[in-house]
Amino acid sequence: MTEAPLPIPPNPALRCHALLPCAGSGSRAGTAAPKQYQPVAGLPMVLHTLAAFQAVDRIERCLVVVSPGDRFLSVDDPHIQLARVGGSTRAASVFNGLQALLDSGADDSDWVLVHDAARCLITPAQVDALIDACLADAVGGLLALKLPDTLKSEAGGRVATTVDRSDKWLAQTPQMFRIGPLRAALAAQASNGFAGVTDEASAMELAGQKPLLVPGSAQNFKITYPEDFALAEAILRSRS
């Protein structure tokens, strides 16, 4: 474990930026195109995601990290920025996106809310709840859901044991940290290909920090498999 960076003192006046890694292929979704561009309820999935963040007044801007050759998105909104710096992994895309934020005027002490483009059911209220919980926190945190089901460990295709779920949470996004400490935490793992970095919180944990858990919603799931699209469509249409 690396030495924990000194936490930045809380400052509620700091700006909040959203960062959406949008360079994945989504191979498990079974779609011909990257899943983040698959239509759901009449719009490409990523546009639902962006709309939720644009409805949050405290979000200064949204930076969407796409692959260098990706020309699907075209935006003329000054609050949305495309960065064609997507990497081979999600962690690499986030790392490159953080540098793009800094290069375009963000400060190390600003907040960044990293969110999966494929979690298109996020709501402005959930984003606001995360900001409210984290603004005065020395580290930052993430939306997460208390594990609702019985958890089993497996050996050879059979149950090995039942795992105590009382302290288990399902990590979601957004995950909200200050740009400088998050970038430093990811940089410390870059030399080994970001092995062990499954999300931003895990990078901060490897840096010795303990992110705050903020209750999320079961509807804020990540579209991963073909059957997820129908459920997301039904939820989005029910909201409208």
Coordinates of C-alpha atoms in Angstrom, one line a residue:
M1 CA 0.0 0.0 0.0
T2 CA 1.3 3.4 -0.9
E3 CA 1.5 6.3 1.5
A4 CA -1.8 8.1 1.8
P5 CA -1.8 11.6 0.3
L6 CA -2.7 14.4 2.7
P7 CA -6.4 15.2 2.4
I8 CA -7.3 18.6 1.0
P9 CA -9.3 20.7 3.6
P10 CA -13.0 20.9 2.8
N11 CA -14.1 23.9 0.7
P12 CA -17.7 24.0 -0.3
A13 CA -17.0 26.7 -2.9
L14 CA -14.9 24.4 -5.1
R15 CA -16.2 23.6 -8.6
C16 CA -17.7 20.2 -9.6
H17 CA -17.1 18.6 -12.9
A18 CA -18.5 15.4 -14.4
L19 CA -16.3 12.9 -16.2
L20 CA -17.9 10.2 -18.3
P21 CA -15.6 7.4 -19.6
C22 CA -17.2 6.5 -22.9
A23 CA -14.6 4.6 -24.8
G24 CA -15.6 1.0 -24.1
S25 CA -16.9 -1.5 -26.6
G26 CA -19.5 -3.1 -24.3
S27 CA -18.9 -6.6 -25.7
R28 CA -21.2 -8.3 -23.2
A29 CA -24.2 -6.2 -24.3
G30 CA -24.5 -8.0 -27.6
T31 CA -24.8 -4.8 -29.6
A32 CA -23.2 -4.1 -33.0
A33 CA -22.1 -0.7 -31.9
P34 CA -20.7 0.3 -28.5
K35 CA -23.5 0.0 -26.0
Q36 CA -23.3 3.6 -24.8
Y37 CA -24.6 4.6 -28.3
Q38 CA -27.4 2.0 -28.4
P39 CA -30.9 3.7 -28.5
V40 CA -32.9 3.4 -25.3
A41 CA -36.3 5.1 -25.1
G42 CA -35.6 7.0 -28.3
L43 CA -32.1 8.3 -27.5
P44 CA -28.6 6.9 -27.4
M45 CA -27.9 5.8 -23.9
V46 CA -25.2 8.3 -23.2
L47 CA -27.5 11.2 -24.0
H48 CA -29.8 10.1 -21.1
T49 CA -26.8 10.1 -18.9
L50 CA -25.6 13.5 -20.0
A51 CA -29.1 15.0 -19.6
A52 CA -29.2 14.0 -15.9
F53 CA -25.9 15.7 -15.2
Q54 CA -26.8 18.8 -17.2
A55 CA -29.9 19.2 -14.9
V56 CA -27.6 19.6 -11.9
D57 CA -26.8 23.2 -11.4
R58 CA -23.7 22.6 -9.4
I59 CA -22.0 20.7 -12.3
E60 CA -19.7 23.1 -14.0
R61 CA -19.3 21.0 -17.1
C62 CA -19.4 17.4 -18.4
L63 CA -16.3 15.9 -20.0
V64 CA -17.0 12.9 -22.1
V65 CA -13.9 10.7 -22.8
V66 CA -14.2 8.9 -26.1
S67 CA -11.8 6.8 -28.2
P68 CA -9.5 8.8 -30.6
G69 CA -11.3 7.6 -33.7
D70 CA -14.8 7.9 -32.3
R71 CA -16.9 10.4 -34.2
F72 CA -20.4 9.4 -33.0
L73 CA -20.9 12.3 -30.6
S74 CA -20.9 15.9 -31.8
V75 CA -21.8 18.6 -29.3
D76 CA -22.2 22.4 -29.4
D77 CA -23.1 22.9 -25.8
P78 CA -20.4 24.9 -23.9
H79 CA -21.0 22.8 -20.8
I80 CA -20.1 19.6 -22.6
Q81 CA -16.6 18.8 -23.7
L82 CA -15.4 15.9 -25.7
A83 CA -11.9 14.5 -25.0
R84 CA -10.7 12.0 -27.6
V85 CA -8.2 10.5 -25.2
G86 CA -9.9 7.2 -24.3
G87 CA -7.5 4.4 -23.3
S88 CA -7.6 0.6 -23.5
T89 CA -9.1 0.3 -20.0
R90 CA -11.7 2.4 -18.1
A91 CA -9.0 3.4 -15.6
A92 CA -6.8 4.7 -18.4
S93 CA -9.7 6.7 -19.9
V94 CA -10.4 8.3 -16.5
F95 CA -6.7 9.0 -15.9
N96 CA -6.5 10.7 -19.3
G97 CA -9.7 12.5 -18.8
L98 CA -8.5 14.0 -15.5
Q99 CA -5.5 15.4 -17.3
A100 CA -7.8 16.8 -20.0
L101 CA -9.8 18.6 -17.3
L102 CA -6.7 20.1 -15.8
D103 CA -5.4 21.1 -19.3
S104 CA -8.7 23.0 -19.9
G105 CA -8.7 25.0 -16.7
A106 CA -9.8 22.8 -13.9
D107 CA -7.9 22.9 -10.6
D108 CA -6.4 20.0 -8.6
S109 CA -8.7 20.9 -5.7
D110 CA -11.9 20.8 -7.8
W111 CA -14.3 17.9 -7.5
V112 CA -14.8 15.4 -10.3
L113 CA -17.8 13.1 -10.4
V114 CA -16.9 10.1 -12.5
H115 CA -19.9 8.2 -13.9
D116 CA -20.4 5.2 -16.2
A117 CA -22.0 6.3 -19.5
A118 CA -23.9 3.0 -19.3
R119 CA -25.7 3.9 -16.1
C120 CA -28.2 5.9 -18.0
L121 CA -30.9 5.7 -15.2
I122 CA -29.0 8.1 -12.9
T123 CA -31.2 11.0 -11.7
P124 CA -30.3 14.6 -10.9
A125 CA -31.6 14.0 -7.4
Q126 CA -29.1 11.2 -6.9
V127 CA -26.2 13.3 -8.2
D128 CA -27.2 16.1 -5.8
A129 CA -27.4 13.7 -2.9
L130 CA -23.8 12.6 -3.6
I131 CA -22.6 16.2 -3.9
D132 CA -24.4 17.1 -0.6
A133 CA -22.8 14.2 1.2
C134 CA -19.2 14.7 -0.1
L135 CA -18.7 18.5 -0.3
A136 CA -17.6 18.7 3.3
D137 CA -15.7 15.4 3.3
A138 CA -11.9 15.3 3.3
V139 CA -11.8 12.3 0.9
G140 CA -15.0 12.1 -1.2
G141 CA -17.2 9.1 -1.8
L142 CA -19.5 7.1 -4.1
L143 CA -23.1 6.1 -4.5
A144 CA -23.5 2.5 -3.4
L145 CA -26.3 0.1 -2.5
K146 CA -26.5 -2.2 0.6
L147 CA -26.3 -5.8 -0.7
P148 CA -29.9 -7.0 -0.7
D149 CA -29.4 -10.7 -1.4
T150 CA -27.7 -13.6 0.3
L151 CA -24.1 -13.8 -0.8
K152 CA -22.3 -17.1 -1.5
S153 CA -18.7 -18.0 -2.1
E154 CA -18.0 -20.7 -4.7
A155 CA -15.6 -23.6 -5.1
G156 CA -15.8 -25.9 -8.1
G157 CA -19.3 -24.8 -9.1
R158 CA -20.8 -25.4 -5.7
V159 CA -21.5 -23.3 -2.6
A160 CA -18.5 -23.1 -0.4
T161 CA -20.0 -20.9 2.3
T162 CA -22.5 -18.2 2.9
V163 CA -20.8 -14.8 3.3
D164 CA -22.0 -12.3 5.9
R165 CA -23.6 -9.5 3.9
S166 CA -24.2 -7.0 6.8
D167 CA -21.2 -4.9 5.8
K168 CA -21.3 -5.5 2.0
W169 CA -22.2 -2.8 -0.5
L170 CA -22.6 -2.8 -4.3
A171 CA -20.5 0.1 -5.7
Q172 CA -22.2 2.4 -8.1
T173 CA -21.3 5.7 -9.8
P174 CA -21.0 8.7 -9.7
Q175 CA -17.9 8.5 -7.6
M176 CA -16.8 11.9 -6.4
F177 CA -13.2 12.9 -5.5
R178 CA -10.9 15.9 -5.9
I179 CA -9.1 15.8 -9.2
G180 CA -5.6 16.0 -7.8
P181 CA -5.8 13.2 -5.2
L182 CA -7.7 10.9 -7.7
R183 CA -5.2 11.5 -10.5
A184 CA -2.3 10.8 -8.1
A185 CA -4.0 7.6 -6.9
L186 CA -4.4 6.4 -10.5
A187 CA -0.9 7.5 -11.4
A188 CA 0.5 5.3 -8.7
Q189 CA -1.1 2.3 -10.4
A190 CA -0.3 3.2 -14.0
S191 CA 3.0 1.4 -14.2
N192 CA 1.2 -2.0 -13.5
G193 CA -1.5 -1.3 -16.0
F194 CA -4.0 -0.2 -13.3
A195 CA -4.2 -3.7 -12.1
G196 CA -6.6 -3.9 -9.1
V197 CA -8.3 -0.6 -10.1
T198 CA -11.9 -1.5 -10.7
D199 CA -13.3 1.9 -10.0
E200 CA -12.2 5.3 -8.7
A201 CA -12.9 4.3 -5.1
S202 CA -10.6 1.3 -5.4
A203 CA -7.7 3.6 -6.6
M204 CA -8.3 5.8 -3.6
E205 CA -8.4 2.8 -1.3
L206 CA -5.0 1.7 -2.7
A207 CA -3.7 5.2 -1.8
G208 CA -4.7 4.6 1.8
Q209 CA -8.0 6.5 1.8
K210 CA -11.5 5.4 2.9
P211 CA -14.2 6.8 0.6
L212 CA -17.6 7.7 2.0
L213 CA -20.5 5.4 1.1
V214 CA -23.6 7.3 0.1
P215 CA -26.9 5.3 -0.4
G216 CA -27.9 5.0 -4.0
S217 CA -30.8 3.4 -5.9
A218 CA -31.4 0.0 -7.3
Q219 CA -32.5 1.7 -10.5
N220 CA -29.0 3.1 -11.0
F221 CA -27.7 -0.1 -12.5
K222 CA -25.1 -0.5 -15.2
I223 CA -26.5 -1.8 -18.5
T224 CA -24.3 -4.8 -19.2
Y225 CA -26.3 -7.6 -20.7
P226 CA -28.8 -7.7 -23.6
E227 CA -31.8 -8.1 -21.2
D228 CA -30.8 -4.9 -19.3
F229 CA -31.9 -2.7 -22.2
A230 CA -35.6 -3.6 -22.0
L231 CA -35.6 -2.9 -18.2
A232 CA -33.9 0.5 -18.7
E233 CA -36.3 1.3 -21.5
A234 CA -39.3 0.5 -19.3
I235 CA -37.9 2.6 -16.4
L236 CA -37.2 5.6 -18.6
R237 CA -40.6 5.5 -20.3
S238 CA -42.3 5.3 -16.9
R239 CA -40.5 8.5 -15.8
S240 CA -41.8 10.4 -18.8

